[in-house]
CSV table of C-alpha atoms in Angstrom, one decimal:
chain,number,residue,atom,x,y,z
T,43,MET,CA,-109.2,61.4,79.3
T,44,PRO,CA,-112.1,63.4,81.0
T,45,GLY,CA,-113.4,61.9,84.2
T,46,ILE,CA,-110.6,59.3,84.7
T,47,ARG,CA,-106.8,59.4,84.9
T,48,GLY,CA,-103.9,57.0,85.2
T,49,PRO,CA,-101.6,58.2,87.9
T,50,SER,CA,-97.8,58.1,87.5
T,51,GLU,CA,-97.1,56.7,90.9
T,52,TYR,CA,-98.6,54.3,93.5
T,53,SER,CA,-99.6,56.5,96.4
T,54,GLN,CA,-103.4,56.1,95.8
T,55,GLU,CA,-103.8,52.4,95.4
T,56,PRO,CA,-107.1,50.8,96.7
T,57,PRO,CA,-107.2,48.6,99.8
T,58,ARG,CA,-106.7,44.9,99.3
T,59,HIS,CA,-107.6,41.7,101.3
T,60,PRO,CA,-104.9,40.8,103.7
T,61,SER,CA,-104.9,37.1,102.8
T,62,LEU,CA,-103.9,37.8,99.2
T,63,LYS,CA,-100.4,36.4,98.3
T,64,VAL,CA,-98.6,39.4,96.8
T,65,ASN,CA,-96.4,38.5,93.8
T,66,ALA,CA,-95.5,42.1,93.0
T,67,LYS,CA,-96.3,45.4,94.7
T,68,GLU,CA,-95.6,48.0,92.0
T,69,PRO,CA,-97.6,47.2,89.9
T,70,PHE,CA,-99.7,45.2,92.2
T,71,ASN,CA,-100.2,41.5,91.3
T,72,ALA,CA,-101.7,39.1,93.8
T,73,GLU,CA,-103.6,35.9,94.1
T,74,PRO,CA,-105.8,34.4,96.9
T,75,PRO,CA,-104.9,31.2,98.9
T,76,ARG,CA,-105.8,28.2,96.7
T,77,SER,CA,-108.3,27.0,99.4
T,78,ALA,CA,-110.4,30.1,98.8
T,79,LEU,CA,-111.1,29.1,95.2
T,80,VAL,CA,-113.1,26.1,96.2
T,81,SER,CA,-115.1,27.7,99.0
T,82,SER,CA,-117.7,28.9,96.6
T,83,TYR,CA,-118.6,28.6,92.9
T,84,VAL,CA,-118.5,32.4,92.5
T,85,THR,CA,-115.2,33.9,93.7
T,86,PRO,CA,-115.7,36.8,96.1
T,87,VAL,CA,-114.6,40.1,94.6
T,88,ASP,CA,-111.9,40.8,97.2
T,89,LEU,CA,-110.4,37.3,96.7
T,90,PHE,CA,-110.3,37.5,92.9
T,91,TYR,CA,-106.8,37.6,91.5
T,92,LYS,CA,-105.3,41.0,90.7
T,93,ARG,CA,-103.2,41.5,87.5
T,94,ASN,CA,-102.1,45.1,86.8
T,95,HIS,CA,-99.5,46.8,84.7
T,96,GLY,CA,-99.3,50.2,86.3
T,97,PRO,CA,-100.9,52.4,89.1
T,98,ILE,CA,-104.7,51.9,89.4
T,99,PRO,CA,-106.6,54.6,87.4
T,100,ILE,CA,-108.6,57.1,89.4
T,101,VAL,CA,-112.1,58.3,88.5
T,102,ASP,CA,-112.5,62.0,89.2
T,103,HIS,CA,-115.9,62.6,87.7
T,104,LEU,CA,-118.0,59.6,86.5
T,105,GLN,CA,-120.5,61.7,84.5
T,106,SER,CA,-117.6,63.0,82.4
T,107,TYR,CA,-116.2,59.5,81.6
T,108,SER,CA,-116.8,58.3,78.1
T,109,VAL,CA,-115.6,55.7,75.6
T,110,THR,CA,-114.7,56.6,72.1
T,111,LEU,CA,-115.7,54.3,69.2
T,112,THR,CA,-113.6,55.0,66.2
T,113,GLY,CA,-111.7,53.4,63.3
T,114,LEU,CA,-112.9,51.7,60.1
T,115,ILE,CA,-116.6,52.5,60.7
T,116,GLN,CA,-119.1,54.9,59.2
T,117,ASN,CA,-120.2,56.7,62.4
T,118,PRO,CA,-117.5,57.3,65.0
T,119,THR,CA,-119.0,58.3,68.3
T,120,LYS,CA,-118.5,58.8,72.0
T,121,LEU,CA,-120.5,56.9,74.6
T,122,PHE,CA,-121.0,58.0,78.2
T,123,ILE,CA,-121.6,55.5,81.0
T,124,LYS,CA,-125.3,56.4,80.9
T,125,ASP,CA,-125.5,55.4,77.3
T,126,ILE,CA,-124.0,52.0,77.9
T,127,ARG,CA,-126.2,51.4,81.0
T,128,SER,CA,-129.3,52.3,78.8
T,129,LEU,CA,-128.6,49.2,76.6
T,130,PRO,CA,-130.0,45.8,77.6
T,131,LYS,CA,-128.1,44.4,80.6
T,132,TYR,CA,-126.8,40.9,80.6
T,133,ASN,CA,-125.3,38.8,83.4
T,134,VAL,CA,-122.7,36.4,82.3
T,135,THR,CA,-120.9,33.9,84.6
T,136,ALA,CA,-117.4,33.6,83.3
T,137,THR,CA,-114.0,32.4,84.6
T,138,LEU,CA,-111.1,34.7,83.9
T,139,GLN,CA,-107.6,33.2,84.0
T,140,CYS,CA,-104.2,34.8,83.6
T,141,ALA,CA,-102.2,33.0,80.8
T,142,GLY,CA,-99.4,32.7,83.4
T,143,ASN,CA,-101.5,30.7,85.9
T,144,ARG,CA,-99.3,27.9,87.4
T,145,ARG,CA,-96.1,29.6,86.1
T,146,THR,CA,-94.2,28.7,89.3
T,147,ALA,CA,-94.3,25.0,88.4
T,148,MET,CA,-93.0,25.7,85.0
T,149,SER,CA,-90.1,27.8,86.4
T,150,LYS,CA,-88.9,24.7,88.4
T,151,VAL,CA,-88.1,23.0,85.1
T,152,ARG,CA,-86.2,25.9,83.6
T,153,ASN,CA,-86.1,29.6,84.2
T,154,VAL,CA,-89.0,31.7,82.8
T,155,ARG,CA,-89.9,35.3,82.8
T,156,GLY,CA,-93.1,36.6,84.4
T,157,VAL,CA,-95.1,37.0,87.6
T,158,GLY,CA,-94.7,34.0,89.8
T,159,TRP,CA,-98.3,32.7,89.9
T,160,ASP,CA,-99.2,29.5,91.8
T,161,VAL,CA,-102.6,28.0,90.9
T,162,SER,CA,-104.8,30.9,91.9
T,163,ALA,CA,-104.4,33.5,89.0
T,164,ILE,CA,-108.0,32.5,88.1
T,165,GLY,CA,-111.5,33.4,89.4
T,166,ASN,CA,-115.1,32.9,88.5
T,167,ALA,CA,-117.5,35.9,88.6
T,168,VAL,CA,-120.9,37.1,87.5
T,169,TRP,CA,-120.2,40.0,85.1
T,170,GLY,CA,-123.0,42.5,84.4
T,171,GLY,CA,-123.1,44.9,81.5
T,172,ALA,CA,-124.0,45.5,77.9
T,173,LYS,CA,-123.1,43.1,75.1
T,174,LEU,CA,-120.4,44.5,72.8
T,175,ALA,CA,-122.5,43.3,69.8
T,176,ASP,CA,-125.2,45.8,70.9
T,177,VAL,CA,-122.7,48.6,71.4
T,178,LEU,CA,-121.3,48.1,67.9
T,179,GLU,CA,-124.7,48.2,66.4
T,180,LEU,CA,-124.9,51.8,67.6
T,181,VAL,CA,-122.2,52.7,65.1
T,182,GLY,CA,-123.7,50.8,62.3
T,183,ILE,CA,-122.1,47.4,62.6
T,184,PRO,CA,-124.7,44.6,62.4
T,185,LYS,CA,-124.6,41.5,64.5
T,186,LEU,CA,-122.6,38.6,63.0
T,187,THR,CA,-120.4,40.9,61.0
T,188,ALA,CA,-116.8,39.7,60.1
T,189,SER,CA,-115.8,42.8,58.2
T,190,THR,CA,-117.0,46.4,57.9
T,191,ASN,CA,-117.5,48.1,54.6
T,192,LEU,CA,-114.2,50.0,55.3
T,193,GLY,CA,-112.2,46.8,55.9
T,194,GLY,CA,-112.4,46.6,59.7
T,195,ARG,CA,-111.9,43.0,60.8
T,196,HIS,CA,-110.7,43.4,64.4
T,197,VAL,CA,-111.9,45.3,67.5
T,198,GLU,CA,-109.1,46.9,69.6
T,199,PHE,CA,-109.7,47.8,73.3
T,200,VAL,CA,-107.5,50.6,74.6
T,201,SER,CA,-107.1,51.2,78.4
T,202,VAL,CA,-106.5,54.2,80.5
T,203,ASP,CA,-103.8,52.0,82.2
T,204,ARG,CA,-100.3,53.1,81.2
T,205,CYS,CA,-97.5,50.5,81.2
T,206,LYS,CA,-93.8,50.4,80.8
T,207,GLU,CA,-94.0,47.7,78.1
T,208,GLU,CA,-95.8,50.3,75.9
T,209,ASN,CA,-93.1,52.9,76.8
T,210,GLY,CA,-95.7,54.7,78.9
T,211,GLY,CA,-98.5,54.2,76.4
T,212,PRO,CA,-101.8,52.5,77.1
T,213,TYR,CA,-102.4,48.8,77.5
T,214,LYS,CA,-104.3,47.4,74.5
T,215,ALA,CA,-105.6,44.2,73.0
T,216,SER,CA,-108.0,43.0,70.3
T,217,ILE,CA,-110.4,40.3,69.3
T,218,PRO,CA,-111.8,39.4,65.8
T,219,LEU,CA,-114.8,41.5,64.8
T,220,SER,CA,-116.7,38.2,64.1
T,221,GLN,CA,-116.4,37.4,67.8
T,222,ALA,CA,-117.2,40.9,69.0
T,223,THR,CA,-120.5,41.1,66.9
T,224,ASN,CA,-121.7,37.6,67.9
T,225,PRO,CA,-124.2,37.8,70.7
T,226,GLU,CA,-123.5,34.1,71.6
T,227,ALA,CA,-119.9,35.0,72.3
T,228,ASP,CA,-121.2,37.0,75.3
T,229,VAL,CA,-118.4,39.7,75.1
T,230,LEU,CA,-119.4,42.4,77.6
T,231,LEU,CA,-118.7,45.9,78.4
T,232,ALA,CA,-119.1,45.2,82.1
T,233,TYR,CA,-119.8,47.7,84.9
T,234,GLU,CA,-120.8,45.2,87.5
T,235,MET,CA,-119.0,42.2,89.2
T,236,ASN,CA,-121.0,39.8,91.4
T,237,GLY,CA,-124.0,42.2,91.5
T,238,GLU,CA,-121.9,45.2,92.6
T,239,THR,CA,-120.4,48.1,90.8
T,240,LEU,CA,-116.9,47.2,89.6
T,241,ASN,CA,-114.2,48.2,92.0
T,242,ARG,CA,-111.0,50.0,91.0
T,243,ASP,CA,-108.8,46.9,90.9
T,244,HIS,CA,-111.2,45.2,88.5
T,245,GLY,CA,-111.7,48.0,86.0
T,246,PHE,CA,-114.1,50.6,87.4
T,247,PRO,CA,-116.0,52.2,85.7
T,248,LEU,CA,-116.0,50.0,82.6
T,249,ARG,CA,-114.1,47.0,81.4
T,250,VAL,CA,-114.2,44.4,78.7
T,251,VAL,CA,-114.9,40.7,79.5
T,252,VAL,CA,-114.1,38.2,76.8
T,253,PRO,CA,-115.3,34.8,78.1
T,254,GLY,CA,-113.3,31.7,77.3
T,255,VAL,CA,-110.2,33.7,76.4
T,256,ILE,CA,-107.0,34.4,78.3
T,257,GLY,CA,-107.4,37.3,80.8
T,258,ALA,CA,-105.0,39.5,78.9
T,259,ARG,CA,-107.8,40.3,76.3
T,260,SER,CA,-110.3,41.5,78.9
T,261,VAL,CA,-109.1,45.0,79.0
T,262,LYS,CA,-109.9,47.1,82.2
T,263,TRP,CA,-110.5,50.8,82.5
T,264,LEU,CA,-111.7,51.2,79.0
T,265,ASP,CA,-110.7,54.3,77.1
T,266,SER,CA,-111.6,53.6,73.5
T,267,ILE,CA,-112.8,50.9,71.1
T,268,ASN,CA,-111.1,50.9,67.6
T,269,VAL,CA,-112.3,48.9,64.7
T,270,ILE,CA,-109.1,48.1,62.8
T,271,ALA,CA,-108.0,46.0,59.8
T,272,GLU,CA,-105.4,43.8,61.5
T,273,GLU,CA,-104.8,42.6,65.1
T,274,SER,CA,-103.8,45.2,67.6
T,275,GLN,CA,-100.1,45.9,67.4
T,276,GLY,CA,-99.9,46.4,71.1
T,277,PHE,CA,-97.0,44.8,73.0
T,278,PHE,CA,-99.2,42.3,74.8
T,279,MET,CA,-100.7,41.1,71.5
T,280,GLN,CA,-97.4,41.0,69.5
T,281,LYS,CA,-94.6,40.4,71.9
T,282,ASP,CA,-96.2,38.5,74.7
T,283,TYR,CA,-98.8,35.8,75.4
T,284,LYS,CA,-97.9,33.6,72.5
T,285,MET,CA,-97.3,29.9,72.8
T,286,PHE,CA,-93.7,28.8,71.8
T,287,PRO,CA,-92.2,25.3,71.9
T,288,PRO,CA,-89.5,24.3,74.4
T,289,SER,CA,-86.8,24.8,71.8
T,290,VAL,CA,-87.3,28.5,71.6
T,291,ASN,CA,-85.2,30.8,73.8
T,292,TRP,CA,-84.5,34.5,74.1
T,293,ASP,CA,-81.8,34.3,71.5
T,294,ASN,CA,-83.8,32.7,68.7
T,295,ILE,CA,-87.3,33.9,69.4
T,296,ASN,CA,-89.3,35.3,66.4
T,297,TRP,CA,-92.4,36.9,67.8
T,298,SER,CA,-94.1,37.3,64.4
T,299,SER,CA,-94.0,33.5,63.8
T,300,ARG,CA,-96.9,32.9,66.3
T,301,ARG,CA,-100.5,34.2,66.5
T,302,PRO,CA,-101.6,35.9,69.8
T,303,GLN,CA,-103.0,33.3,72.2
T,304,MET,CA,-106.8,33.6,72.6
T,305,ASP,CA,-108.7,30.6,74.0
T,306,PHE,CA,-107.2,29.0,77.0
T,307,PRO,CA,-106.6,25.2,77.0
T,308,VAL,CA,-108.2,22.7,79.4
T,309,GLN,CA,-106.9,23.2,82.9
T,310,SER,CA,-107.4,21.8,86.4
T,311,ALA,CA,-105.8,22.3,89.8
T,312,ILE,CA,-106.2,20.8,93.3
T,313,CYS,CA,-107.0,23.5,95.8
T,314,SER,CA,-108.1,21.9,99.1
T,315,VAL,CA,-104.6,20.8,100.0
T,316,GLU,CA,-101.2,22.3,99.4
T,317,ASP,CA,-98.2,20.6,97.9
T,318,VAL,CA,-96.1,18.8,100.4
T,319,GLN,CA,-98.8,19.0,103.1
T,320,MET,CA,-98.9,16.8,106.2
T,321,VAL,CA,-102.1,14.8,106.6
T,322,LYS,CA,-103.4,12.2,109.0
T,323,PRO,CA,-103.9,8.6,107.8
T,324,GLY,CA,-107.4,8.1,106.5
T,325,LYS,CA,-109.8,9.8,104.2
T,326,VAL,CA,-108.9,13.1,102.6
T,327,SER,CA,-111.2,15.3,100.5
T,328,ILE,CA,-109.6,16.5,97.3
T,329,LYS,CA,-111.2,19.5,95.8
T,330,GLY,CA,-110.3,21.8,92.9
T,331,TYR,CA,-111.4,23.6,89.8
T,332,ALA,CA,-111.4,22.6,86.1
T,333,VAL,CA,-112.1,24.8,83.1
T,334,SER,CA,-111.6,25.0,79.4
T,335,GLY,CA,-111.7,27.9,77.0
T,336,GLY,CA,-113.9,28.7,74.0
T,337,GLY,CA,-117.1,27.6,75.9
T,338,ARG,CA,-116.1,24.0,76.0
T,339,GLY,CA,-117.5,22.1,79.0
T,340,ILE,CA,-115.6,19.7,81.3
T,341,GLU,CA,-116.5,16.1,80.5
T,342,ARG,CA,-114.4,14.5,83.2
T,343,VAL,CA,-111.9,15.1,86.0
T,344,ASP,CA,-109.7,12.1,86.9
T,345,ILE,CA,-107.7,11.6,90.1
T,346,SER,CA,-104.8,9.2,90.4
T,347,LEU,CA,-102.7,8.1,93.5
T,348,ASP,CA,-100.2,5.9,91.6
T,349,GLY,CA,-98.5,8.2,89.1
T,350,GLY,CA,-101.3,7.8,86.5
T,351,LYS,CA,-101.6,4.1,86.3
T,352,ASN,CA,-105.1,4.0,87.7
T,353,TRP,CA,-107.7,6.7,87.9
T,354,VAL,CA,-111.0,7.5,89.7
T,355,GLU,CA,-113.5,10.0,88.4
T,356,ALA,CA,-114.2,13.0,90.6
T,357,SER,CA,-117.7,14.5,91.0
T,358,ARG,CA,-118.3,17.9,89.2
T,359,THR,CA,-120.6,20.8,90.2
T,360,GLN,CA,-121.3,24.3,89.2
T,361,LYS,CA,-124.3,25.9,90.8
T,362,PRO,CA,-125.0,24.6,94.3
T,363,GLY,CA,-127.7,21.9,94.3
T,364,LYS,CA,-127.8,21.5,90.6
T,365,HIS,CA,-126.4,18.5,88.6
T,366,TYR,CA,-123.7,19.6,86.1
T,367,ILE,CA,-124.0,18.4,82.6
T,368,SER,CA,-121.2,19.4,80.2
T,369,GLU,CA,-122.5,21.9,77.5
T,370,HIS,CA,-126.1,21.5,78.7
T,371,ASN,CA,-128.2,24.7,78.6
T,372,SER,CA,-128.6,24.5,82.4
T,373,SER,CA,-124.8,24.9,82.8
T,374,ASP,CA,-122.6,28.0,82.6
T,375,LYS,CA,-120.6,27.4,79.5
T,376,TRP,CA,-118.0,30.1,80.2
T,377,ALA,CA,-117.4,29.1,83.8
T,378,TRP,CA,-115.3,26.6,85.7
T,379,VAL,CA,-116.6,23.4,87.4
T,380,LEU,CA,-115.6,22.5,90.9
T,381,PHE,CA,-114.6,18.9,91.4
T,382,GLU,CA,-114.3,16.7,94.5
T,383,ALA,CA,-113.1,13.2,95.3
T,384,THR,CA,-112.4,11.4,98.6
T,385,ILE,CA,-109.2,9.4,98.8
T,386,ASP,CA,-107.8,7.1,101.4
T,387,VAL,CA,-104.3,7.9,102.4
T,388,SER,CA,-102.2,5.3,104.3
T,389,GLN,CA,-98.7,6.4,103.1
T,390,THR,CA,-97.0,9.4,101.5
T,391,THR,CA,-98.9,9.9,98.3
T,392,GLU,CA,-98.7,12.1,95.2
T,393,VAL,CA,-102.2,13.1,94.2
T,394,ILE,CA,-102.7,13.9,90.5
T,395,ALA,CA,-105.6,15.6,88.8
T,396,LYS,CA,-106.3,15.9,85.1
T,397,ALA,CA,-109.3,17.2,83.2
T,398,VAL,CA,-110.9,16.3,79.9
T,399,ASP,CA,-113.1,18.8,78.0
T,400,SER,CA,-116.1,18.3,75.8
T,401,ALA,CA,-113.8,18.2,72.7
T,402,ALA,CA,-111.8,15.4,74.3
T,403,ASN,CA,-108.8,17.7,74.9
T,404,VAL,CA,-106.9,16.4,77.9
T,405,GLN,CA,-104.1,18.0,80.0
T,406,PRO,CA,-100.6,16.9,79.0
T,407,GLU,CA,-98.8,14.6,81.5
T,408,ASN,CA,-95.6,16.6,82.0
T,409,VAL,CA,-94.8,20.3,82.3
T,410,GLU,CA,-91.6,19.7,80.3
T,411,SER,CA,-93.6,19.1,77.2
T,412,VAL,CA,-95.3,22.5,77.4
T,413,TRP,CA,-92.4,24.5,78.9
T,414,ASN,CA,-91.9,27.9,77.2
T,415,LEU,CA,-89.7,30.9,77.9
T,416,ARG,CA,-92.6,33.1,79.2
T,417,GLY,CA,-94.1,30.4,81.4
T,418,VAL,CA,-97.6,30.6,79.9
T,419,LEU,CA,-100.3,28.0,79.6
T,420,ASN,CA,-99.0,25.5,82.1
T,421,THR,CA,-101.8,23.0,81.8
T,422,SER,CA,-99.9,19.8,82.7
T,423,TRP,CA,-101.3,17.3,85.2
T,424,HIS,CA,-101.6,19.0,88.6
T,425,ARG,CA,-99.7,17.2,91.4
T,426,VAL,CA,-99.6,17.6,95.1
T,427,LEU,CA,-97.6,15.5,97.6
T,428,LEU,CA,-99.3,14.4,100.8
T,429,ARG,CA,-97.1,13.3,103.7
T,430,LEU,CA,-98.3,11.4,106.7
T,431,GLY,CA,-98.0,13.3,109.9
T,432,HIS,CA,-99.9,15.5,112.3
T,433,SER,CA,-102.5,17.6,110.6
T,434,ASN,CA,-106.0,19.2,111.2
T,435,LEU,CA,-107.3,17.6,107.9
């Protein structure tokens, strides 16, 4: 498309932070060290996880770049970046998480297919841009609309990004029109991240941010927006990112039997210590993140040192210096909370964390109960083993 192009090879990739753990080079997929996630409430841009499906698109001429709005609407149009920037700007603090976060733990139970993420395919950022509800009003779709007069019920986002799963075609995903036109859903066409212009890895010049939903729906390098009657038929909507039971394998899978995954379940992970880490006897600080999809708050994070027989409650914070109250108007409803508890270690100890959200959803005890062939949505209790020995902790 004019102004931006998706290259066919990887010779012009942007620079990346040297501390990132690279899970794949072509396409580039990487996550930060887990300790970086609890160093600040807002994740630094260069330490935000990278999930790509092809070479990073290149912007040749920003003024020529535009997004086409088309489909089952009365007034198809083309919007340039200046048109989108002229709309009211909103800043939304939201956590994005790859559906495959914590896949490596699931792969230890049985083999799964997918990028080998540890616990850091997640990040929290302040996204700046126009609300999709305002953009859709420009083509005659009022706010809080579930269906257009022409039968449109879903909004599809098509990327400049080309991927092998689409046989060289563009990456695409969709959300319901009712969500897209709801200002309270805070769906953005974002051009800023943490107060700065989006960088290439994160979707420059324009991306979608769908808060509370798995990262696969927050399409980067936006090319077009299509109002359609049914869910997008793209590969990543129809043949990936669906939740199957442990009994389903690659021989008996029926992709059409499941809806595309949208909200992510309640999740937590310990980040201040690694699994099988040596520590000195005494007090150890346990820090991590907890988050739930759909705008649900975190009601509690529990820590156990005896396999789940007894629990202590961790403290929870979001913005520094402010008390966190789940689903209070002073809290960021789309963002993670950071938790902390101090434990006393006198012997080799397995530390367990589990979170409970505001709807009383709780993480399942065992990864075996949520195992699935794609290794998505591992939200089981998070466990790290601490061994006594020489350590700087």
